[in-house]
XYZ file of C-alpha atoms in Angstrom:
652
model
C 14.175 -16.188 7.537
C 15.298 -15.522 11.094
C 18.713 -14.394 12.346
C 20.071 -17.118 14.595
C 23.322 -17.317 16.525
C 25.163 -20.588 15.814
C 27.312 -21.517 18.815
C 30.384 -23.520 17.982
C 32.481 -25.102 20.664
C 35.214 -24.752 18.076
C 36.337 -21.154 18.274
C 38.003 -21.556 14.823
C 36.507 -22.577 11.503
C 38.039 -24.089 8.356
C 40.443 -22.535 5.899
C 42.207 -25.368 4.152
C 41.651 -27.376 1.002
C 44.555 -29.866 1.314
C 44.712 -32.415 4.129
C 47.981 -33.251 5.851
C 49.896 -36.328 4.605
C 50.519 -39.365 6.780
C 54.232 -38.530 6.931
C 53.374 -35.730 9.350
C 51.570 -37.990 11.866
C 54.425 -37.533 14.348
C 53.541 -33.857 14.575
C 49.870 -34.386 15.451
C 49.648 -31.725 18.142
C 51.037 -29.054 15.830
C 48.745 -30.209 13.034
C 45.665 -29.960 15.288
C 46.591 -26.457 16.417
C 47.253 -25.427 12.818
C 43.884 -26.780 11.663
C 42.031 -24.917 14.404
C 43.989 -21.719 13.793
C 43.215 -21.776 10.066
C 39.605 -22.727 10.796
C 39.060 -19.496 12.726
C 38.937 -17.360 9.601
C 36.436 -19.711 7.934
C 33.977 -19.443 10.819
C 34.273 -15.654 11.011
C 33.795 -15.212 7.265
C 31.048 -17.872 6.971
C 32.912 -19.675 4.181
C 32.116 -23.318 4.901
C 32.559 -25.419 1.763
C 32.096 -29.093 1.033
C 35.793 -29.546 0.197
C 36.659 -28.597 3.805
C 34.660 -31.510 5.270
C 37.462 -34.052 4.802
C 39.876 -31.757 6.609
C 37.470 -31.459 9.536
C 37.158 -35.235 9.722
C 40.924 -35.576 9.417
C 41.373 -33.349 12.481
C 38.805 -35.464 14.369
C 40.659 -38.624 13.326
C 43.860 -37.220 14.820
C 42.252 -36.118 18.080
C 40.126 -39.153 19.016
C 42.810 -41.906 19.185
C 44.877 -39.637 21.449
C 41.853 -39.170 23.784
C 42.136 -35.430 23.222
C 38.570 -34.614 24.269
C 38.821 -30.840 23.840
C 39.794 -31.067 20.169
C 37.385 -33.974 19.549
C 34.434 -32.005 20.966
C 35.333 -28.972 18.862
C 35.599 -30.904 15.619
C 32.365 -32.862 16.270
C 30.430 -29.645 16.866
C 31.919 -28.006 13.770
C 31.134 -30.992 11.507
C 27.610 -31.082 12.969
C 27.148 -27.384 12.176
C 28.292 -27.965 8.584
C 25.726 -30.761 8.112
C 23.025 -28.628 9.757
C 23.717 -25.778 7.318
C 23.188 -28.049 4.293
C 20.083 -29.718 5.773
C 21.521 -33.173 6.624
C 19.954 -33.339 10.086
C 20.669 -37.013 10.853
C 24.379 -36.536 10.182
C 24.370 -33.378 12.304
C 22.751 -35.282 15.191
C 25.267 -38.120 14.872
C 28.244 -35.806 15.470
C 26.539 -33.959 18.329
C 25.941 -37.268 20.106
C 29.572 -38.138 19.438
C 30.584 -34.878 21.129
C 28.433 -35.780 24.162
C 30.308 -39.092 24.501
C 33.574 -37.175 24.761
C 32.013 -34.789 27.302
C 31.034 -37.760 29.503
C 34.707 -38.291 30.331
C 35.325 -34.628 31.256
C 34.115 -32.110 33.839
C 33.623 -29.354 31.260
C 30.359 -27.417 31.664
C 30.523 -24.447 29.270
C 31.198 -26.762 26.255
C 28.259 -28.909 27.423
C 26.035 -25.831 27.386
C 27.178 -25.037 23.852
C 26.470 -28.585 22.667
C 22.968 -28.369 24.186
C 22.511 -25.090 22.310
C 23.554 -26.834 19.075
C 21.008 -29.585 19.790
C 18.395 -26.839 20.212
C 19.272 -25.397 16.792
C 19.051 -28.870 15.236
C 15.620 -29.642 16.716
C 14.412 -26.162 15.761
C 15.472 -26.817 12.151
C 13.495 -30.068 12.279
C 10.452 -28.175 13.553
C 10.429 -29.979 16.929
C 9.461 -27.152 19.300
C 9.392 -29.118 22.565
C 12.801 -30.776 22.187
C 14.379 -27.577 20.921
C 13.071 -25.612 23.937
C 14.212 -28.377 26.305
C 17.804 -28.169 25.049
C 17.819 -24.352 25.090
C 16.610 -24.318 28.714
C 19.336 -26.782 29.736
C 21.926 -24.666 27.927
C 20.670 -21.449 29.568
C 20.655 -23.108 33.000
C 24.331 -24.075 32.639
C 25.353 -20.591 31.477
C 23.506 -18.962 34.381
C 25.189 -21.275 36.901
C 28.598 -20.559 35.366
C 27.767 -16.816 35.212
C 28.483 -16.533 31.488
C 26.444 -13.533 30.203
C 27.948 -13.744 26.710
C 26.700 -17.303 26.193
C 23.367 -16.490 27.885
C 22.759 -13.819 25.240
C 23.415 -16.311 22.426
C 21.027 -18.927 23.814
C 18.337 -16.322 24.583
C 18.588 -15.107 20.981
C 18.049 -18.647 19.689
C 15.083 -19.102 22.050
C 13.552 -15.849 20.810
C 13.948 -17.083 17.217
C 12.284 -20.385 18.165
C 9.257 -18.676 19.724
C 9.120 -16.308 16.747
C 9.045 -19.232 14.305
C 6.113 -20.772 16.210
C 4.242 -17.475 16.621
C 4.500 -17.274 20.436
C 5.004 -13.526 20.438
C 4.630 -12.732 24.151
C 7.474 -15.140 24.906
C 9.583 -13.446 22.244
C 9.025 -10.105 23.978
C 9.760 -11.378 27.517
C 12.877 -13.321 26.470
C 14.186 -10.401 24.434
C 13.698 -8.016 27.377
C 15.587 -10.461 29.608
C 18.409 -10.651 27.037
C 18.660 -6.860 26.810
C 19.064 -6.785 30.613
C 21.845 -9.389 30.400
C 23.579 -7.260 27.756
C 24.097 -4.592 30.419
C 26.646 -6.875 32.105
C 30.063 -5.177 32.274
C 31.741 -8.377 31.062
C 30.174 -8.011 27.594
C 32.178 -5.938 25.128
C 30.584 -2.860 23.607
C 30.971 -4.278 20.086
C 29.012 -7.435 20.976
C 26.466 -5.371 22.911
C 25.828 -3.145 19.884
C 25.586 -6.101 17.483
C 23.354 -8.186 19.792
C 21.059 -5.234 20.518
C 20.317 -4.930 16.800
C 19.397 -8.612 16.611
C 17.042 -8.352 19.608
C 15.455 -5.167 18.230
C 14.868 -7.097 15.013
C 13.190 -9.909 16.991
C 10.910 -7.364 18.666
C 10.144 -5.650 15.366
C 9.154 -8.939 13.691
C 7.100 -10.031 16.737
C 5.144 -6.773 16.886
C 4.657 -6.827 13.114
C 3.179 -10.350 13.271
C 0.984 -9.193 16.189
C -0.216 -6.381 13.864
C 1.159 -3.746 16.247
C 2.761 -1.921 13.360
C 3.611 1.307 15.219
C 5.631 -0.626 17.820
C 7.293 -2.660 15.064
C 8.381 0.493 13.217
C 9.833 1.853 16.486
C 12.243 -1.091 16.796
C 13.032 -1.233 13.069
C 13.943 2.464 13.270
C 16.181 1.799 16.287
C 18.256 -0.528 14.106
C 18.563 2.051 11.342
C 19.456 4.824 13.833
C 21.915 2.630 15.760
C 25.600 3.536 15.990
C 26.484 -0.165 16.090
C 28.062 -2.207 13.283
C 26.450 -1.653 9.878
C 25.252 -5.219 9.138
C 23.487 -5.278 5.774
C 21.392 -8.386 6.480
C 19.918 -6.900 9.665
C 19.406 -3.454 8.161
C 17.718 -4.932 5.098
C 15.297 -6.895 7.267
C 14.586 -3.753 9.277
C 13.996 -1.693 6.122
C 11.760 -4.324 4.498
C 9.849 -4.798 7.782
C 9.410 -1.040 8.178
C 8.244 -0.806 4.573
C 5.588 -3.513 5.116
C 4.366 -1.937 8.401
C 4.126 1.525 6.842
C 2.130 0.007 3.981
C -0.242 -1.660 6.453
C -0.730 1.660 8.280
C -1.238 3.390 4.909
C 1.423 5.954 5.775
C 2.606 6.733 2.277
C 5.366 9.188 3.236
C 6.889 6.747 5.717
C 6.563 3.865 3.257
C 8.347 5.955 0.605
C 11.193 6.654 3.051
C 11.771 2.925 3.539
C 11.346 2.340 -0.199
C 14.016 4.947 -0.970
C 16.392 3.239 1.467
C 15.835 -0.068 -0.345
C 16.256 1.584 -3.705
C 19.532 3.121 -2.492
C 20.794 -0.319 -1.518
C 19.949 -1.652 -4.973
C 22.347 0.858 -6.551
C 25.452 -0.787 -5.055
C 24.256 -4.079 -3.485
C 23.333 -6.863 -5.909
C 21.261 -8.838 -3.424
C 18.197 -10.817 -4.456
C 16.163 -9.876 -1.378
C 16.474 -6.163 -2.261
C 15.369 -6.688 -5.866
C 12.607 -9.010 -4.679
C 11.129 -6.401 -2.329
C 11.340 -3.723 -5.010
C 9.656 -6.086 -7.460
C 6.883 -6.790 -4.941
C 6.438 -3.034 -4.406
C 5.907 -2.302 -8.090
C 3.739 -5.428 -8.481
C 1.430 -4.171 -5.712
C 1.401 -0.725 -7.367
C 0.346 -2.453 -10.641
C 3.534 -1.215 -12.337
C 4.173 -4.638 -13.823
C 6.925 -3.655 -16.269
C 9.048 -2.328 -13.389
C 8.177 -5.421 -11.356
C 9.462 -7.573 -14.249
C 12.710 -5.566 -14.283
C 13.457 -6.153 -10.600
C 12.297 -9.787 -10.555
C 14.764 -10.391 -13.433
C 17.537 -8.810 -11.371
C 16.579 -10.910 -8.350
C 16.646 -14.094 -10.447
C 20.006 -13.170 -12.027
C 21.502 -12.451 -8.591
C 20.294 -15.818 -7.280
C 21.679 -17.562 -10.323
C 25.108 -15.984 -9.804
C 25.020 -17.083 -6.146
C 23.851 -20.565 -7.248
C 20.835 -20.296 -4.917
C 18.441 -22.674 -6.662
C 15.632 -22.355 -4.095
C 15.369 -18.561 -4.526
C 15.694 -18.930 -8.293
C 12.480 -20.974 -8.259
C 10.801 -18.349 -6.046
C 11.647 -15.372 -8.257
C 10.947 -17.193 -11.529
C 7.461 -17.905 -10.223
C 6.933 -14.219 -9.347
C 8.444 -13.138 -12.680
C 6.003 -15.384 -14.523
C 3.070 -13.781 -12.683
C 4.362 -10.275 -13.487
C 4.697 -11.168 -17.199
C 1.151 -12.494 -17.183
C -0.202 -9.320 -15.508
C 1.646 -7.134 -18.048
C 0.110 -9.092 -20.949
C 3.336 -10.736 -22.133
C 1.940 -14.273 -22.176
C 4.760 -15.737 -24.258
C 7.410 -14.673 -21.731
C 5.135 -15.876 -18.928
C 4.970 -19.347 -20.557
C 8.736 -19.554 -21.123
C 9.429 -18.447 -17.558
C 6.973 -21.017 -16.173
C 8.711 -23.777 -18.169
C 12.107 -22.677 -16.826
C 10.637 -22.564 -13.289
C 9.359 -26.145 -13.591
C 12.687 -27.352 -15.031
C 14.697 -25.870 -12.143
C 12.222 -27.284 -9.647
C 12.787 -30.762 -11.100
C 16.554 -30.181 -10.805
C 16.069 -29.179 -7.180
C 14.283 -32.447 -6.390
C 17.114 -34.374 -8.055
C 19.688 -32.450 -5.996
C 17.841 -33.384 -2.818
C 18.190 -37.055 -3.747
C 21.920 -36.514 -4.323
C 22.273 -34.915 -0.881
C 20.561 -37.902 0.712
C 23.017 -40.187 -1.097
C 25.988 -38.121 0.137
C 24.590 -38.328 3.649
C 24.580 -42.134 3.436
C 28.163 -42.113 2.110
C 29.236 -39.814 4.949
C 27.722 -42.195 7.500
C 29.561 -45.128 5.888
C 32.889 -43.254 5.954
C 32.311 -42.319 9.576
C 31.652 -45.960 10.467
C 34.869 -47.004 8.718
C 36.808 -44.400 10.700
C 35.247 -45.640 13.949
C 36.350 -49.207 13.175
C 39.884 -47.948 12.551
C 39.862 -46.096 15.880
C 38.611 -49.210 17.698
C 41.469 -51.212 16.161
C 44.004 -48.671 17.436
C 42.438 -48.794 20.892
C 42.685 -52.603 20.952
C 46.368 -52.317 20.058
C 46.862 -49.812 22.877
C 45.076 -52.169 25.273
C 47.383 -55.023 24.249
C 50.472 -52.864 24.902
C 49.057 -51.862 28.256
C 48.591 -55.507 29.323
C 52.233 -56.303 28.504
C 53.337 -53.409 30.686
C 51.059 -54.606 33.490
C 52.646 -58.080 33.462
C 56.065 -56.527 34.022
C 54.649 -54.385 36.809
C 53.143 -57.414 38.560
C 56.511 -59.205 38.457
C 58.086 -56.262 40.258
C 55.244 -56.088 42.776
C 55.732 -59.753 43.677
C 58.991 -58.801 45.435
C 56.996 -56.680 47.886
C 53.929 -58.970 48.178
C 54.104 -59.375 51.956
C 54.072 -55.640 52.599
C 51.264 -55.198 50.071
C 49.078 -57.865 51.697
C 49.547 -56.303 55.143
C 48.632 -52.868 53.790
C 45.590 -54.266 51.990
C 44.309 -56.008 55.134
C 44.723 -52.791 57.088
C 42.830 -50.828 54.404
C 40.019 -53.428 54.282
C 39.607 -53.256 58.048
C 39.551 -49.460 57.991
C 36.993 -49.407 55.141
C 34.859 -51.977 56.955
C 34.806 -49.849 60.122
C 33.959 -46.763 58.095
C 31.055 -48.530 56.329
C 29.770 -49.813 59.669
C 29.814 -46.291 61.126
C 27.994 -44.969 58.057
C 25.430 -47.762 58.356
C 24.851 -46.948 62.033
C 24.425 -43.253 61.161
C 21.941 -44.165 58.454
C 19.945 -46.322 60.876
C 19.906 -43.494 63.443
C 18.667 -41.092 60.775
C 15.894 -43.504 59.756
C 14.883 -43.916 63.405
C 14.716 -40.144 63.798
C 12.538 -39.855 60.704
C 10.298 -42.642 61.972
C 9.886 -40.893 65.336
C 8.906 -37.673 63.557
C 6.346 -39.534 61.428
C 4.931 -41.294 64.492
C 4.632 -37.962 66.274
C 2.790 -36.491 63.304
C 0.513 -39.527 63.183
C -0.311 -39.216 66.889
C -1.062 -35.505 66.508
C -3.238 -36.291 63.493
C -5.151 -39.048 65.314
C -5.722 -36.821 68.342
C -6.923 -33.923 66.232
C -9.230 -36.148 64.212
C -10.745 -37.776 67.290
C -11.318 -34.349 68.880
C -12.499 -32.231 65.935
C -14.648 -34.874 64.269
C -16.592 -35.586 67.478
C -17.697 -31.955 67.904
C -19.854 -31.653 64.755
C -21.175 -35.217 65.152
C -22.282 -34.559 68.750
C -23.822 -31.262 67.726
C -25.869 -32.988 65.021
C -27.056 -35.585 67.521
C -28.016 -32.972 70.139
C -29.973 -30.791 67.739
C -31.864 -33.759 66.361
C -32.873 -34.679 69.917
C -33.979 -31.090 70.551
C -35.945 -31.207 67.332
C -37.797 -34.288 68.534
C -38.669 -32.615 71.833
C -39.761 -29.412 70.140
C -42.165 -30.862 67.652
C -45.074 -30.114 69.950
C -43.723 -26.702 70.875
C -44.129 -25.245 67.438
C -42.854 -25.617 63.905
C -40.496 -22.594 63.905
C -38.357 -23.975 66.680
C -38.234 -27.367 64.964
C -37.083 -25.739 61.720
C -34.380 -23.798 63.571
C -32.992 -26.912 65.228
C -33.058 -28.896 62.020
C -31.288 -26.075 60.116
C -28.599 -26.016 62.764
C -28.207 -29.786 62.518
C -27.923 -29.504 58.752
C -25.259 -26.777 59.031
C -23.166 -28.934 61.354
C -23.493 -31.921 59.073
C -22.270 -29.762 56.172
C -19.285 -28.680 58.285
C -18.581 -32.333 59.002
C -18.684 -33.113 55.263
C -16.300 -30.254 54.476
C -13.972 -31.373 57.228
C -13.888 -34.925 55.899
C -13.277 -33.700 52.344
C -10.414 -31.537 53.594
C -8.891 -34.464 55.488
C -9.179 -36.638 52.392
C -7.405 -34.012 50.267
C -4.707 -33.668 52.958
C -3.988 -37.394 52.954
C -3.780 -37.466 49.138
C -0.998 -34.870 48.809
C 1.862 -36.414 46.840
C -0.208 -39.535 46.070
C -1.942 -38.613 42.826
C -2.506 -41.402 40.290
C -1.256 -39.123 37.512
C 2.413 -38.767 36.624
C 4.575 -35.787 37.456
C 4.668 -33.224 34.671
C 5.761 -29.727 33.712
C 3.019 -27.373 34.982
C 2.412 -23.902 33.566
C 1.443 -21.878 36.661
C -0.156 -19.173 34.489
C -2.794 -21.693 33.366
C -3.348 -22.961 36.923
C -3.964 -19.453 38.340
C -6.199 -18.551 35.392
C -8.320 -21.672 36.015
C -8.725 -20.801 39.718
C -9.881 -17.238 38.946
C -12.223 -18.492 36.224
C -13.928 -20.775 38.751
C -14.310 -17.833 41.169
C -16.033 -15.703 38.516
C -18.959 -18.115 38.616
C -19.768 -16.847 42.148
C -21.716 -13.528 41.954
C -20.233 -12.231 45.229
C -16.829 -11.944 43.522
C -18.041 -9.782 40.627
C -15.923 -6.839 41.840
C -12.784 -8.905 42.421
C -9.548 -7.170 41.273
C -6.405 -9.176 40.638
C -3.027 -8.764 38.940
C -0.694 -11.627 38.016
C 2.948 -11.565 36.809
C 4.206 -13.938 34.132
C 4.694 -17.156 36.167
C 7.180 -20.000 35.538
C 6.783 -23.631 34.532
C 7.527 -26.082 37.391
C 7.720 -29.855 37.844
C 5.126 -31.553 40.066
C 1.675 -33.124 40.431
C -1.027 -31.009 38.815
C -3.736 -31.852 41.383
C -1.496 -30.785 44.300
C -0.426 -27.506 42.663
C -4.031 -26.640 41.758
C -5.220 -27.252 45.375
C -2.297 -25.142 46.621
C -3.275 -22.018 44.659
C -7.021 -22.647 45.097
C -6.710 -22.664 48.917
C -4.468 -19.568 49.072
C -6.653 -17.497 46.733
C -9.926 -18.594 48.385
C -8.470 -17.797 51.832
C -7.520 -14.328 50.619
C -11.114 -13.704 49.501
C -12.705 -15.368 52.542
C -10.952 -13.086 55.050
C -11.478 -9.808 53.157
C -14.001 -7.554 55.007
C -17.333 -7.164 53.216
C -16.925 -3.383 52.893
C -13.698 -3.757 50.843
C -13.288 -4.701 47.203
C -11.072 -7.819 47.215
C -7.616 -7.201 45.712
C -5.160 -10.015 44.995
C -1.648 -9.456 43.599
C 0.513 -12.397 42.504
C 4.181 -11.511 41.958
C 7.114 -13.601 40.692
C 10.872 -13.391 41.314
C 13.690 -15.923 41.008
C 17.359 -16.572 41.637
C 19.735 -19.361 40.609
C 18.103 -21.880 42.961
C 14.460 -20.941 43.607
C 11.242 -19.511 42.170
C 9.535 -17.056 44.592
C 5.782 -16.515 44.129
C 3.988 -14.138 46.518
C 0.180 -13.894 46.896
C -0.936 -10.652 48.587
C -4.430 -9.569 49.676
C -6.088 -6.597 51.379
C -7.878 -8.678 53.995
C -8.184 -8.375 57.768
C -4.652 -9.664 58.420
C -3.341 -12.172 60.985
C -2.099 -11.467 64.499
C 1.628 -12.179 64.988
C 1.007 -14.952 67.550
C -1.026 -16.928 64.976
C 1.265 -16.516 61.937
C 3.138 -19.794 62.532
C 0.263 -21.761 64.100
C -2.061 -21.343 61.089
C -0.073 -23.916 59.090
C -0.935 -26.648 61.615
C -3.773 -29.076 61.045
C -7.200 -27.804 62.305
C -5.644 -24.483 63.338
C -7.763 -21.343 62.859
C -7.172 -17.704 63.712
C -10.230 -17.810 66.025
C -13.208 -20.045 66.746
C -15.430 -17.588 64.823
C -13.312 -17.954 61.660
C -14.831 -19.733 58.690
C -13.370 -22.935 57.326
C -12.138 -26.287 58.586
C -8.576 -25.361 59.545
C -7.170 -27.720 56.890
C -6.499 -25.401 53.900
C -3.197 -23.868 55.036
C -2.027 -27.190 56.487
C -2.608 -28.674 53.018
C -0.621 -25.768 51.473
C 2.332 -26.485 53.773
C 2.209 -30.214 53.048
C 2.226 -29.614 49.254
C 5.219 -27.264 49.572
C 7.058 -29.779 51.781
C 6.437 -32.441 49.144
C 7.769 -30.080 46.438
C 10.950 -29.573 48.481
C 10.040 -25.921 49.066
C 8.526 -23.848 51.846
C 5.715 -21.374 52.534
C 5.942 -18.247 54.729
C 3.528 -15.447 55.667
C 3.859 -11.753 56.457
C 0.761 -9.968 57.725
C -0.402 -6.630 59.144
C -3.753 -6.335 60.940
C -6.440 -4.528 58.929
C -3.988 -4.119 55.999
C -3.577 -7.599 54.530
C -1.367 -10.671 54.257
C 1.311 -11.947 51.869
C 1.981 -15.677 51.490
C 5.302 -16.489 49.759
C 5.872 -19.838 48.005
C 9.484 -20.906 47.460
C 9.790 -23.589 44.724
C 13.180 -25.172 43.969
C 14.279 -24.981 40.320
């Protein structure tokens, strides 16, 4: 079980068992406020009950016909949360979508972020990782734009729980560290900071425990127990049980006994099944089966009093095993029979819940039809009022027609001016493209002729030198071959340049960590890079064409290695920063550097630092073209004999 924040757009909860009679319909605004005010205590005390559902729907029925979107959104989210808690996911989704329809007619952004967060919780409960993460990211994006640290913390906590459920521990650690930084915001109250810190420490403890880093896990579990924050039994119990398990794995008996004593102390005044269950497991593992039976019985009794059928089945099964180990086979048989009986009851209850879900959908449909009828009546009343208005407007028809003609003429002139401006802009773009095409054609005609002519000349020399001796012939032919290879590389580079933004594959989300790893893996195949040193930050996921992004990083990293002096060990550092609008990725090397006068020219087609430089002069031009296509930019900072740093700026 994970601790998860549930964000409700409705600040209140539900605290009422009797709905309001129809005689009070004239006081709808007061009724809505009263419902929300009473609901607040229900949410805070986590006392949702099935009998409150009709009252929630009653409040929604009052709000929707009056087009009161704020109240409608709040009630939809609250009803959705109720259905989510009892496992009726389709009903939960129905009310969330209903809330989105109300949001379409508003400019509210924070409530939209909260609804996206609720969608994330729903998809997480369904086990749909991708959709859950998509909604959480949208929610987090909204909260960052609106500078709402409190809501950022809630969404980050849910994301950490999602990654924890799917075993992606490194993400849990990075997200939790980010959340702890956000908690330092002065706008967050100390009480929330203390409570949230305990939750994030618990996430870290569980993550490190699942990674088998038990020492680190115990560190964070101990932080919770030593914290001066609110004493929340559920969190402390998870920390104690986690610390107990880690100490057992490390075979630190004294530490394990400390955690065991804490659990045992809880059992003296807290009748909670999870405490008795852990104590039962402890004695079961120690082969003290009679004591295990004692605590499993207590756990089962506690679950029975709380009417928690699922945990009853769990502890009856463990109790049966403990009886069997202790040699009491009769009790083991009776307990197994009871376990099977309750399990059958549980399956029957699931069928009943499905039936209630269908009934709820039917009742919701009936309410929608009633609302549509009221809207049609309102539309009819509106038409009658419009007819009267048109009769009054007929008295001033001449003035209206003159004003309309004037407005049409003004709008026509404005559209014509906009059209002319658009044409001028297109012409400017066309001139720029033509200029680029001319530059490209000139460069191609110039640079492609050089290697071709060289090949031709050396072949002629080879023919003349055949009689002069074989060594000279070999030299000329080698030179011709080298130039032909250069020509091939140049043509391949030009082909790659023309294909930027024109891949046959679709755009996709690209994990830059995997791209960079693939580039370095390909370099390891070359023996001359055996001593290569590189360090890479955790990089983001971006939207684009995979082939373009791969060529981008391949060219930058290969350039860094190509222009590193032979006497130095190549060092490449890839760093990542971001703000609300852009990702910034810098690639630094310890190469020979670039002179200031060449730092802008190198991004042009066929531009090289010097004629002696290796390469075709296309790589950095290709980098610039990919970044232009991405809507970003590339810059360089360089110091001679120290190294260069290329910075990529990707829009979010």
